[in-house]
Coordinates of C-alpha atoms and ligand atoms in Angstrom, one line a residue:
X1 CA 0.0 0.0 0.0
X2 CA 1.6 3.4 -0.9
X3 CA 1.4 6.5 1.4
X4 CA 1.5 9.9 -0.1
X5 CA 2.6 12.7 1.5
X6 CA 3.5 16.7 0.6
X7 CA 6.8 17.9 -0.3
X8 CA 7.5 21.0 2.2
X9 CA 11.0 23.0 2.0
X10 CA 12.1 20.1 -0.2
X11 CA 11.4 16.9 1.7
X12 CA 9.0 14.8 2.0
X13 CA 6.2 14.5 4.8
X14 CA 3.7 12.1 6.3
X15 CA 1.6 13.9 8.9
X16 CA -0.8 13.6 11.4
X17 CA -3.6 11.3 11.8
X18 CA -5.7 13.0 8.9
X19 CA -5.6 10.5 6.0
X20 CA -7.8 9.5 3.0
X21 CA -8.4 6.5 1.1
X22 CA -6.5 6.1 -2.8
X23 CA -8.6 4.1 -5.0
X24 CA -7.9 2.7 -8.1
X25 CA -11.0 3.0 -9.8
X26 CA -10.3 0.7 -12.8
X27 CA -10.4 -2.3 -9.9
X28 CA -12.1 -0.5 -7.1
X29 CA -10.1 -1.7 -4.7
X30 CA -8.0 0.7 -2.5
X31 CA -5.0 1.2 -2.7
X32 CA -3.1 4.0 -0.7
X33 CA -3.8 6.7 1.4
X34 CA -2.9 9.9 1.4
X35 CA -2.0 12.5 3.9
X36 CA -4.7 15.4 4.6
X37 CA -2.8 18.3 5.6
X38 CA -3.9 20.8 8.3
X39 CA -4.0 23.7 9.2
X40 CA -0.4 23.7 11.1
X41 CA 1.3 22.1 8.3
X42 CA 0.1 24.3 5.5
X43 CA 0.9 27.1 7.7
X44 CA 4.7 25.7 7.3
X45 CA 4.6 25.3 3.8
X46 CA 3.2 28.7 3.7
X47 CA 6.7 29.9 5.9
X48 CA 8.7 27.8 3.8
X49 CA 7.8 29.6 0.4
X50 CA 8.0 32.5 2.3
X51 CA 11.5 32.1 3.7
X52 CA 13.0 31.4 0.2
X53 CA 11.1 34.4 -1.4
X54 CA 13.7 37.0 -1.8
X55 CA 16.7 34.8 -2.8
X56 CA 14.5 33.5 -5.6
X57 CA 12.9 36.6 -6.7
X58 CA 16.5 38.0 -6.9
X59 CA 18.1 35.0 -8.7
X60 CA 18.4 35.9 -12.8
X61 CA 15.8 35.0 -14.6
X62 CA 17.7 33.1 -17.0
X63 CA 18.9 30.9 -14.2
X64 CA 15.3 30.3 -13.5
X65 CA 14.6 29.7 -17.1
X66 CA 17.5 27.2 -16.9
X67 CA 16.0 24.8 -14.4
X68 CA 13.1 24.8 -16.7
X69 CA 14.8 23.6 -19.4
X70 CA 16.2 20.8 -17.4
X71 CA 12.8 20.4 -15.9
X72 CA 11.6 19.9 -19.1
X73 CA 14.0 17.3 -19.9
X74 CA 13.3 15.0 -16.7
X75 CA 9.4 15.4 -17.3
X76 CA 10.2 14.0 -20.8
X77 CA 12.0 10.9 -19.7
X78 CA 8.9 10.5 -16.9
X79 CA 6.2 10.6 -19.0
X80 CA 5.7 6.8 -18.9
X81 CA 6.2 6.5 -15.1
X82 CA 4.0 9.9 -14.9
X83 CA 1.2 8.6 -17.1
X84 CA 1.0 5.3 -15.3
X85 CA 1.0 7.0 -12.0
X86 CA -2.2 9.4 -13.4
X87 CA -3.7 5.7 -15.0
X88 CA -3.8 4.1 -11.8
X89 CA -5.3 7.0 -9.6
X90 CA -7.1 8.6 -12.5
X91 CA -8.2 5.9 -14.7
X92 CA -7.4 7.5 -18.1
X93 CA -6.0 5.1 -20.8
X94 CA -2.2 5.6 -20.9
X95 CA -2.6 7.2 -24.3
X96 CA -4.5 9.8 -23.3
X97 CA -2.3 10.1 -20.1
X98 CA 0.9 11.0 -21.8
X99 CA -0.5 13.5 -23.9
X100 CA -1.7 14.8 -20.6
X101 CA 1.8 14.8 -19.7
X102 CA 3.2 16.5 -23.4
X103 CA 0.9 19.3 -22.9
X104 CA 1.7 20.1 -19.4
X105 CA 5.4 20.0 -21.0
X106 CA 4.6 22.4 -23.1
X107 CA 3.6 25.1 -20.8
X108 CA 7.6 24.1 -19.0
X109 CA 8.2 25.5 -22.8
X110 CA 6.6 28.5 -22.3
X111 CA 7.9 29.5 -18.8
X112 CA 11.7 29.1 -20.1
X113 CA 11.0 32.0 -22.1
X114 CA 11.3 34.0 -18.6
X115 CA 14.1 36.3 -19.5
X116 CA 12.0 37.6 -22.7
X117 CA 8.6 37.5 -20.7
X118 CA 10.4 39.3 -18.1
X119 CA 11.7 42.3 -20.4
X120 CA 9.9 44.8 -19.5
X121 CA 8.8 47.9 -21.6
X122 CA 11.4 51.1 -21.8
X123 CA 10.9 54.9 -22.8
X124 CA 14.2 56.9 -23.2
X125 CA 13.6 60.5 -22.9
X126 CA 9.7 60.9 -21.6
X127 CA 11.2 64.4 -20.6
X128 CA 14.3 66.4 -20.6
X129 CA 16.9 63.7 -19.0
X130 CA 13.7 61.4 -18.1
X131 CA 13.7 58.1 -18.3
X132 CA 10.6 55.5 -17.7
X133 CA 10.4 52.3 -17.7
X134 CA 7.8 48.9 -16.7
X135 CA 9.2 46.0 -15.0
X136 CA 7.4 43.3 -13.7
X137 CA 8.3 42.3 -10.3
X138 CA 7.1 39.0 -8.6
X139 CA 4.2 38.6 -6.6
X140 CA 5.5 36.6 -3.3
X141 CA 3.8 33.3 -2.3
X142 CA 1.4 32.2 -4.4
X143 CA -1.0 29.1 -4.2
X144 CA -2.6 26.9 -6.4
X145 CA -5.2 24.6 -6.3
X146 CA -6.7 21.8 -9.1
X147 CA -9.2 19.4 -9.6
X148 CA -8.5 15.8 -10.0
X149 CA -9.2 15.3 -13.8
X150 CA -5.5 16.8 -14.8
X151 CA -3.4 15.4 -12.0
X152 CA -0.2 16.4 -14.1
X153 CA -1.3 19.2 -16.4
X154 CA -3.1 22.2 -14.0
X155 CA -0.4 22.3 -11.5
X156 CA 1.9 22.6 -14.6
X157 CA -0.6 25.7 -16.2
X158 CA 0.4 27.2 -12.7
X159 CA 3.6 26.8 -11.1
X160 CA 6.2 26.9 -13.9
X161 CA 5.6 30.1 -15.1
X162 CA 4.6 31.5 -11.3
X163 CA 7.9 30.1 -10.0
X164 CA 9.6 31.1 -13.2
X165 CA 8.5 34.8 -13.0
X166 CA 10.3 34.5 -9.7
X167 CA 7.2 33.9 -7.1
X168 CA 7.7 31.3 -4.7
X169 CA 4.5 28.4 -4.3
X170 CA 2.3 26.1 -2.6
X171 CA 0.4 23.9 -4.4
X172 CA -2.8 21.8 -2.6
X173 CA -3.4 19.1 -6.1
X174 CA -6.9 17.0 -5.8
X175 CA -6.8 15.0 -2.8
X176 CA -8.3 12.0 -5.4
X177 CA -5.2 11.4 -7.3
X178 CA -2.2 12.9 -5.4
X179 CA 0.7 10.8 -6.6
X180 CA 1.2 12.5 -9.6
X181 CA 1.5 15.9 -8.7
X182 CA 3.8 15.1 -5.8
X183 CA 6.4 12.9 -8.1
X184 CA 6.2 15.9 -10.8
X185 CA 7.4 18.3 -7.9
X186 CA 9.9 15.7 -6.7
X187 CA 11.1 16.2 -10.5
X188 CA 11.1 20.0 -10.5
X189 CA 13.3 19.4 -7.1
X190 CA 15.6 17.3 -9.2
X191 CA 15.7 19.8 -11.6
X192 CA 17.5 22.3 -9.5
X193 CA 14.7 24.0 -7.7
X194 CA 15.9 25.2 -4.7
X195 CA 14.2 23.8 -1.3
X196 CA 10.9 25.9 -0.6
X197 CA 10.7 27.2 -4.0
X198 CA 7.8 24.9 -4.6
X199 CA 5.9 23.3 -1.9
X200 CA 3.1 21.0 -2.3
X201 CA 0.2 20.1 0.6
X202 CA -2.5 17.5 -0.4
X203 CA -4.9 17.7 1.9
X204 CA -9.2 19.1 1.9
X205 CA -11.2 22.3 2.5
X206 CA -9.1 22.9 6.2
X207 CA -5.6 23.5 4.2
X208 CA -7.7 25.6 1.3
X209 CA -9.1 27.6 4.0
X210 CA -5.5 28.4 5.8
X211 CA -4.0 29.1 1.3
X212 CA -6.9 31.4 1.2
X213 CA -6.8 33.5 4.3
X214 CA -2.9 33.6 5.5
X215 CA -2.2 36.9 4.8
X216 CA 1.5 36.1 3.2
X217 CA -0.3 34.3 0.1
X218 CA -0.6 36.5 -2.4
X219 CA -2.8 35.3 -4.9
X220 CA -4.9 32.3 -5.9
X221 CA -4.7 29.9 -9.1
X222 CA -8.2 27.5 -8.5
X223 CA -9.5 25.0 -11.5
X224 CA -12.1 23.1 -10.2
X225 CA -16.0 22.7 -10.7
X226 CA -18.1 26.3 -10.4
X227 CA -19.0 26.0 -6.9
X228 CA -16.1 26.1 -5.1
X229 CA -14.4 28.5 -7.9
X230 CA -16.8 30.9 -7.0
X231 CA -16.4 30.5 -3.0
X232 CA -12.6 30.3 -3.4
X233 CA -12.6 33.7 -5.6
X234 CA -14.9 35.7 -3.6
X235 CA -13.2 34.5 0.2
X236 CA -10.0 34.8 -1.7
X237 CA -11.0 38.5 -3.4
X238 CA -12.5 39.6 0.0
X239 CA -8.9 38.8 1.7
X240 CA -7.2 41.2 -0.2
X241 CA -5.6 38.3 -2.6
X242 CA -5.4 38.1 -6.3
X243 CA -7.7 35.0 -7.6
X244 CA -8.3 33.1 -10.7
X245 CA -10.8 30.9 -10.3
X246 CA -11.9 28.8 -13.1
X247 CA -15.0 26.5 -13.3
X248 CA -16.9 23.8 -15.3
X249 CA -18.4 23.9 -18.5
X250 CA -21.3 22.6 -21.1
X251 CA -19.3 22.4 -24.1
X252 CA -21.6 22.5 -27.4
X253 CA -21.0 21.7 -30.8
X254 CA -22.9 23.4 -33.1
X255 CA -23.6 21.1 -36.5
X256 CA -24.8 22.7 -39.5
X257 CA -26.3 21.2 -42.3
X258 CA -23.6 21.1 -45.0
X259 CA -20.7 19.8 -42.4
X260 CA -19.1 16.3 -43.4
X261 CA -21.3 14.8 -41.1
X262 CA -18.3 11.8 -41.3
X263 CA -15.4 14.0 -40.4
X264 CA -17.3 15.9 -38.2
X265 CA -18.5 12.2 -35.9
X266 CA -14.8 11.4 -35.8
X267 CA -13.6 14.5 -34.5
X268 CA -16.6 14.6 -32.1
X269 CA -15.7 11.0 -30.3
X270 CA -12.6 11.4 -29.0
X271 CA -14.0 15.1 -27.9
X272 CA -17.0 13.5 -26.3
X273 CA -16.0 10.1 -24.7
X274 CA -11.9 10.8 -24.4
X275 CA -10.9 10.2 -20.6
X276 CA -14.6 9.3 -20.3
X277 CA -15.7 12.7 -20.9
X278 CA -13.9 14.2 -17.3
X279 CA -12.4 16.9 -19.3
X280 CA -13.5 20.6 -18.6
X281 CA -13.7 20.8 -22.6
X282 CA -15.2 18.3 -23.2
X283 CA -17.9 18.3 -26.1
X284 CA -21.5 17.4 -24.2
X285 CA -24.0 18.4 -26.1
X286 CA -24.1 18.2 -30.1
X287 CA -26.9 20.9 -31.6
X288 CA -28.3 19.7 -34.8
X289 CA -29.4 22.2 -37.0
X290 CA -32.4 20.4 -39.1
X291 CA -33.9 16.7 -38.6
X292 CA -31.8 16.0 -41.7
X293 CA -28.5 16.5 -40.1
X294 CA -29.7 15.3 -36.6
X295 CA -30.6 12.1 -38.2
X296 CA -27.3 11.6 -40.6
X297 CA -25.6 12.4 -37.1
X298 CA -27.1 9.8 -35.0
X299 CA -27.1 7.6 -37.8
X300 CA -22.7 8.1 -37.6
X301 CA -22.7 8.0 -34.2
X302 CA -24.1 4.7 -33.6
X303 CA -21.9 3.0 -35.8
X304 CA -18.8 4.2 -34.3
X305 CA -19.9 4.1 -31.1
X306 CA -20.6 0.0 -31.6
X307 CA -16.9 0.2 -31.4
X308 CA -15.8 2.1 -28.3
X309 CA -14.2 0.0 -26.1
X310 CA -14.4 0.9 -22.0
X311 CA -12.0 -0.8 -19.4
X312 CA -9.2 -0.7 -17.4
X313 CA -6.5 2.2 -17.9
X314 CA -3.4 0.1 -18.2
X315 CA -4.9 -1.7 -21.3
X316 CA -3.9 0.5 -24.3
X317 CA -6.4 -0.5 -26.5
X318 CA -9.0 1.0 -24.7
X319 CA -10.7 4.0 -25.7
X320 CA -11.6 5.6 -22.5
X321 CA -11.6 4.4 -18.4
X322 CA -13.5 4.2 -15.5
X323 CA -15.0 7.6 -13.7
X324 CA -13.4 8.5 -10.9
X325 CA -15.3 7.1 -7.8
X326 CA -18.3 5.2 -7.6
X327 CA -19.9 8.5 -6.1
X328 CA -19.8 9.5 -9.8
X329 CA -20.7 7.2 -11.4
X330 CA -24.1 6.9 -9.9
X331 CA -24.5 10.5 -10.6
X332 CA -23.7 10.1 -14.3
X333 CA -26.4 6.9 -14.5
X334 CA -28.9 9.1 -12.6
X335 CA -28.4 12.0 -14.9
X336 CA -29.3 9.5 -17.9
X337 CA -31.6 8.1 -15.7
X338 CA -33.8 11.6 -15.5
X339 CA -33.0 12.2 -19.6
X340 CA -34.7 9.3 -19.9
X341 CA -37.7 9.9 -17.8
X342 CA -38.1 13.4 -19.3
X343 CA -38.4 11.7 -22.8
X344 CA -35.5 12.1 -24.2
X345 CA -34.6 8.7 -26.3
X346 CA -31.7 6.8 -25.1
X347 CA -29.8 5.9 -28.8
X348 CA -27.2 3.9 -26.8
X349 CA -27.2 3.2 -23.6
X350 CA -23.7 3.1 -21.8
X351 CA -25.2 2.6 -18.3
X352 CA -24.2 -0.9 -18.5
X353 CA -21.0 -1.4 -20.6
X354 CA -19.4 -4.7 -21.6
X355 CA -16.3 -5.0 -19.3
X356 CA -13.3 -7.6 -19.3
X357 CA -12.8 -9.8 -15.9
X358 CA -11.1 -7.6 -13.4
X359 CA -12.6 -4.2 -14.7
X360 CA -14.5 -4.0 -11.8
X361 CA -14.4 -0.2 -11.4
X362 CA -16.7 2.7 -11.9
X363 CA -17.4 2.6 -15.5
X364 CA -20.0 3.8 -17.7
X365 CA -20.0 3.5 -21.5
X366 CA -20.3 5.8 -24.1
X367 CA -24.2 7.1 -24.1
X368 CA -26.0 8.9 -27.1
X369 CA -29.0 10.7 -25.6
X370 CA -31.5 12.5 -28.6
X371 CA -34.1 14.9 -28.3
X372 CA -32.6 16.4 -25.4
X373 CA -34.6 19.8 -24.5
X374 CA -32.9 22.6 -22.4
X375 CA -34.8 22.1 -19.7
X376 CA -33.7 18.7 -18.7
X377 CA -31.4 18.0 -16.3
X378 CA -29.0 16.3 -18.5
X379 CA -28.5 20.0 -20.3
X380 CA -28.3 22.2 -17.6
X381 CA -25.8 19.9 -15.6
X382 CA -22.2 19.5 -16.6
X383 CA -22.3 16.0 -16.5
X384 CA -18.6 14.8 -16.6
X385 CA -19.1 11.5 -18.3
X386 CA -19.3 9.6 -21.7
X387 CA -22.5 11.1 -22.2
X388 CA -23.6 13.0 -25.2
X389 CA -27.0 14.4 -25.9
X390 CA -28.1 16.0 -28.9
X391 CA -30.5 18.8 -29.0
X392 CA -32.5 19.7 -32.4
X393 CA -32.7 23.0 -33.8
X394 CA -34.1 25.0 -36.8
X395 CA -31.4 27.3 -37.5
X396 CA -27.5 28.8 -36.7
X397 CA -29.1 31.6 -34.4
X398 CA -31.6 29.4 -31.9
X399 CA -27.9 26.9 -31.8
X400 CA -26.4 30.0 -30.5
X401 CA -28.5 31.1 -28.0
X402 CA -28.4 27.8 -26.8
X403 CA -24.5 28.6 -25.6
X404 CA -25.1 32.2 -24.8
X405 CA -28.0 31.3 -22.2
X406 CA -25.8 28.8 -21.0
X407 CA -24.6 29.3 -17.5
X408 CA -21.1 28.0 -18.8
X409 CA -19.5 29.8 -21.4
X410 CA -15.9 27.6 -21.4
X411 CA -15.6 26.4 -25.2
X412 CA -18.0 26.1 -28.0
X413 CA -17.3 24.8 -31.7
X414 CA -19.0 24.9 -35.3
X415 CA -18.7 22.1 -37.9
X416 CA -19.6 23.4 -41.2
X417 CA -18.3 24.4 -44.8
X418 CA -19.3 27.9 -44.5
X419 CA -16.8 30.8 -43.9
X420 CA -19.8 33.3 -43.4
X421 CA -21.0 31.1 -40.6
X422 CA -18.1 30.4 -38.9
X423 CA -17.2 34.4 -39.2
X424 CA -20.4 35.4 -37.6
X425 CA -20.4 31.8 -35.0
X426 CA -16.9 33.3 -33.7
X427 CA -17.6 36.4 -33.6
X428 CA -20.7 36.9 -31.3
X429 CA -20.8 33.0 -29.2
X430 CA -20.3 33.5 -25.7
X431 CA -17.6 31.5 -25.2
X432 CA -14.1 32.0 -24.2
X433 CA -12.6 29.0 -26.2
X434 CA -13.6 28.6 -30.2
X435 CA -13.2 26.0 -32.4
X436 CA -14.5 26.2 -36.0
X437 CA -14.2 22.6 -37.2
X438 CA -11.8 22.1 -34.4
X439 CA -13.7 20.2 -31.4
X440 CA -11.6 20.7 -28.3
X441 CA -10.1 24.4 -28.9
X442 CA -8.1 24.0 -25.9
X443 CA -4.9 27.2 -26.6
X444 CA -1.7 26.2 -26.5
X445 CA 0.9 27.2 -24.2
X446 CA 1.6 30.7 -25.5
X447 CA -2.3 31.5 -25.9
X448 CA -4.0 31.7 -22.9
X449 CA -7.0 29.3 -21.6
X450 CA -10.4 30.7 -20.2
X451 CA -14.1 30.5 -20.0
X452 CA -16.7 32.9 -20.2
X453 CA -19.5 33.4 -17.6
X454 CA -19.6 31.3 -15.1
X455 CA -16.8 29.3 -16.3
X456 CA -14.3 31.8 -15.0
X457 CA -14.1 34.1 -11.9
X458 CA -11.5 36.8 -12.5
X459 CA -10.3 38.9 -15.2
X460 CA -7.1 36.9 -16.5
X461 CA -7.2 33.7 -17.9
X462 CA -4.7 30.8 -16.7
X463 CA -1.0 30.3 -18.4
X464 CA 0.5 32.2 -21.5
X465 CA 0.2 35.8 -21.6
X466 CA -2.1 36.1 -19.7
X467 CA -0.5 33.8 -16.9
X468 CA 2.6 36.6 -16.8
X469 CA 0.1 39.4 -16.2
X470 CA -1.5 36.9 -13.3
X471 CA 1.5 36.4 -11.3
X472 CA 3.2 39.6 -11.9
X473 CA 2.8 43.3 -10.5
X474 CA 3.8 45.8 -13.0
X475 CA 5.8 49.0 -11.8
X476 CA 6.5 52.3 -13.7
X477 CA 10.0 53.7 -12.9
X478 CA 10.8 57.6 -13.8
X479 CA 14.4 58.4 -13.8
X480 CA 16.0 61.5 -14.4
X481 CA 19.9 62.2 -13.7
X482 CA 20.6 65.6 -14.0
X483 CA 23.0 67.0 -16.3
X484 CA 25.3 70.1 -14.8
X485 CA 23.9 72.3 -17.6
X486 CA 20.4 71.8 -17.6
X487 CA 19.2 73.7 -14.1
X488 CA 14.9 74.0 -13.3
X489 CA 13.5 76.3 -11.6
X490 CA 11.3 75.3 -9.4
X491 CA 7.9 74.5 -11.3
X492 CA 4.1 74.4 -9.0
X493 CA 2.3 72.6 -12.1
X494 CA 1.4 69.2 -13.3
X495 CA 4.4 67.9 -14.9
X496 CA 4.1 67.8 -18.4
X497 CA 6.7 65.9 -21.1
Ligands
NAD1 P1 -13.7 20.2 -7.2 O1 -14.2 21.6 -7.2 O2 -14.4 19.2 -6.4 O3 -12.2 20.3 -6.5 C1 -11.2 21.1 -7.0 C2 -10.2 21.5 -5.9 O4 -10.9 22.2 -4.9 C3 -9.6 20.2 -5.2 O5 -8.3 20.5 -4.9 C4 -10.4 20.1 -4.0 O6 -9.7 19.5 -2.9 C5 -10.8 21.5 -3.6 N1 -12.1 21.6 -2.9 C6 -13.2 20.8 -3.1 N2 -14.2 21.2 -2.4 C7 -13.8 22.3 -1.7 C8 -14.4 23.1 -0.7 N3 -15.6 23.0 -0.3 N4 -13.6 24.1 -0.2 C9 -12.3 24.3 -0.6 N5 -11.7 23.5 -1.5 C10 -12.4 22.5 -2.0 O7 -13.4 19.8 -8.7 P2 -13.0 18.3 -9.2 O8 -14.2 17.4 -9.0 O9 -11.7 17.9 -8.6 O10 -12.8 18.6 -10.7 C11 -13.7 18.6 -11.7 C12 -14.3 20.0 -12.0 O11 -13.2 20.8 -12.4 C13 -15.2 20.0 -13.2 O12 -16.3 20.9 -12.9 C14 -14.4 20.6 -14.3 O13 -15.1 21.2 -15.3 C15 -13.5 21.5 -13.6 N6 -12.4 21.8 -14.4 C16 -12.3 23.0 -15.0 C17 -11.2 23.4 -15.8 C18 -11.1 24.7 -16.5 O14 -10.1 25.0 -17.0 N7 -12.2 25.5 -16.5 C19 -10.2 22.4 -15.9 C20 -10.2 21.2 -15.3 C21 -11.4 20.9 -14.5

């Protein structure tokens, strides 16, 4: 049985008597536990980052960047080890796990650009002899906290760039999955991180409460579902803190009639049933636009559903695994459950999937759900599961208002052969994430990823860009030396260049 801990000022630590069950949920069967942190030993994760603070803030940037690069490296030669780690706590195939892993990596990419993120922005001569310049100066401590759905992939949309912009952090991962997070730190560590730089505390709500009220943190990175991104931004906000808080989602994809309803089903099945649809952009509901395309659709979908294979993780040539706790999965089955009974039709039915001997975890196969009417449950919930339901519509502007009445407003996408369309669909859909013919628009490393609405609490998106801005406070500097020849009077109005 394994026993996770955190990794505080660089070593490893069990504590207390606070622990919670790791289950694999491909078997069902436990096994681990995991330390829940309180309040005390957050507290000293907290003093550690702070401790280390001004040594790393004043360390070159492109020594930062360096241990990125060899970060980088070491997460490269883990991503087997990594990706088995997330399989076993997760229950994503180990496909889908080490892409996890490469696009984590890629936002390592990003923050080893430091020294050119770090720049700055420089006016010679703003008046006589006057200088002026931006730089932008590190935050402090700052904490981070994720969901369990991207073990290895939200703590690295966080910490890389916070610690490479020279902040100092304390991340508190999903207490359902903590090996991976805590081996990916180990690796930063290993990397040449010095001890304190980055701290990590699994643990519940009492070490969140103690990241979100100790007065040394700084600001807040959250991913996690809507309700506790909203609580965590507005505690955080009211604290004084900086927050990001980012949410769940109903991702649609809008069909239109002259789409290659082919092309269009194979992007959409990976986008719908990948990692058994626990993605935050995930594709959930598929708007029709006319009976003619709803039927060609369902039509696709059933044949390459037949083929979708659910089971265990470490068996590659499944398509998707288990959901994460049994919890869940009865809360995906009831959601189809109340589709059904509000008389939606249930085109396949994944609420009892073929499984191989062993696989006795919490799975549920892919589901196809049609007629699907806005006011069911099954629409207004995200679901987080294989389940897609498709909703018919007349035309491109009742699809739209569909997403824009949403609650969500994460990512939305259009399938169609029309430029027009797809001009106007990106253009005015309330979404923060667009895809036109694309069905998970998630941005890469040097974009920046957020949702609209209630998707996202805050005004900056996470990584890229927009990450630098997060965990970064700009200052203005005025400079002026005078020369022996150039004397002022003294002057009682507001200085002018
Ligand atoms: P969750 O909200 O249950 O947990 C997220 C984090 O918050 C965990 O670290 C957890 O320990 C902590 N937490 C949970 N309840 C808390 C409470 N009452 N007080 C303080 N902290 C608390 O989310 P989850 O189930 O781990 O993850 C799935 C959700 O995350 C989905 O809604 C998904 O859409 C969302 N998500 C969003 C994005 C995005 O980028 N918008 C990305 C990934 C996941």
């Amino acid at each position: 049985m394994k026993s996770v801990g955190h990794l505080i000022n660089g070593a490893v630590r069990h504590s207390g008597d606070r622990h919670l069950d790791i289950t694999n949920p491909s078997t069902g069967k436990i096994d681990g536990k995991v330390s829940l942190a309180s309040a005390e030993v957050t507290t000293e994760a907290i003093a550690a980052a702070q401790a280390v603070f001004p040594e790393w803030r004043a360390t070159p940037p492109a020594r930062r960047a360096q241990i990125m690069f060899r970060f980088k490296a070491l997460l490269e030669s883990h991503t087997d080890e990594l990706a088995a780690l997330i399989g076993s706590e997760h229950g994503k195939i180990s496909h889908d796990a080490a892409g996890e892993v490469g696009r984590g990596i890629e936002n390592v990419e990003f923050a080893c650009f430091a020294p050119e993120l770090l720049k700055g922005e420089y006016s010679r001569n703003v008046g006589p002899e006057i200088d002026s310049w931006s730089e932008f100066q590190p935050l402090g401590v700052v904490a981070g906290i994720t969901p369990f759905n991207f073990p290895v992939m939200v703590p690295l949309w966080m910490y890389p760039l916070a610690i490479a912009c020279g902040n100092t952090f304390v991340l508190k991962p999903s207490e359902k999955d903590p090996s991976a997070a805590v081996r990916v730190a180990e690796l930063a560590q290993e990397a040449g991180l010095p001890p304190g730089v980055l701290n990590v505390v699994n643990g519940d709500k009492e070490a969140v409460d103690v990241l979100l009220s100790d007065p040394r943190i700084q600001a807040v990175s959250f991913v996690g579902s809507t309700p506790v991104a909203e609580s965590v931004y507005r505690t955080a906000t009211a604290n004084g803190k900086r927050c990001q808080a980012l949410g769940g989602a109903k991702n649609h994809a809008i069909v239109m009639p002259d789409a290659d309803i082919d092309n269009t089903v194979q992007s959409l099945m990976g986008a719908a049933f990948g990692s058994s649809g626990e993605r935050c952009m995930a594709v959930s509901v598929v708007v029709a636009i006319g009976d003619e395309t709803a039927d060609a659709l369902i039509e696709a979908f059933r044949a390459e559903m037949v083929k979708l294979k659910v089971g265990s993780f470490d068996n590659a040539n499944n398509d998707f695994g288990p959901l994460i706790s049994d919890e869940h999965r009865d809360r995906v089955v009831s959601l189809i459950n109340s589709a059904e009974k509000a008389g939606a039709s249930i085109i396949v039915d994944g609420r009892k999937p073929e499984l191989a001997a062993g696989d006795d975890g919490f799975f549920v196969g892919g589901t196809l759900i049609d007629h699907v009417k806005s006011t069911m449950a099954c629409y207004q919930q995200e679901i987080f599961g294989p389940v897609l339901s498709v909703v018919r519509v007349a035309n491109l502007d009742e699809a739209m208002s569909l997403v824009d009445d949403h609650e969500y407003g994460n990512g939305s996408c259009l399938f169609t052969r029309d430029g027009e369309a797809a001009r106007y669909f990106s253009d005015h859909v309330k979404a923060g994430m667009v895809g036109i013919n694309v069905p998970l628009p998630v941005p890469v490393s040097y974009h920046s990823f957020g949702g609209w609405k209630r998707s996202l609490f805050g005004d900056l998106s996470a990584y890229g860009p927009d990450g630098v801005r997060f965990y970064t406070r700009r200052k203005t500097i005025t400079q002026r030396w005078p020369s022996a020849t150039l004397r002022e009077e003294s002057n009682f109005s507001f200085p002018s260049s």
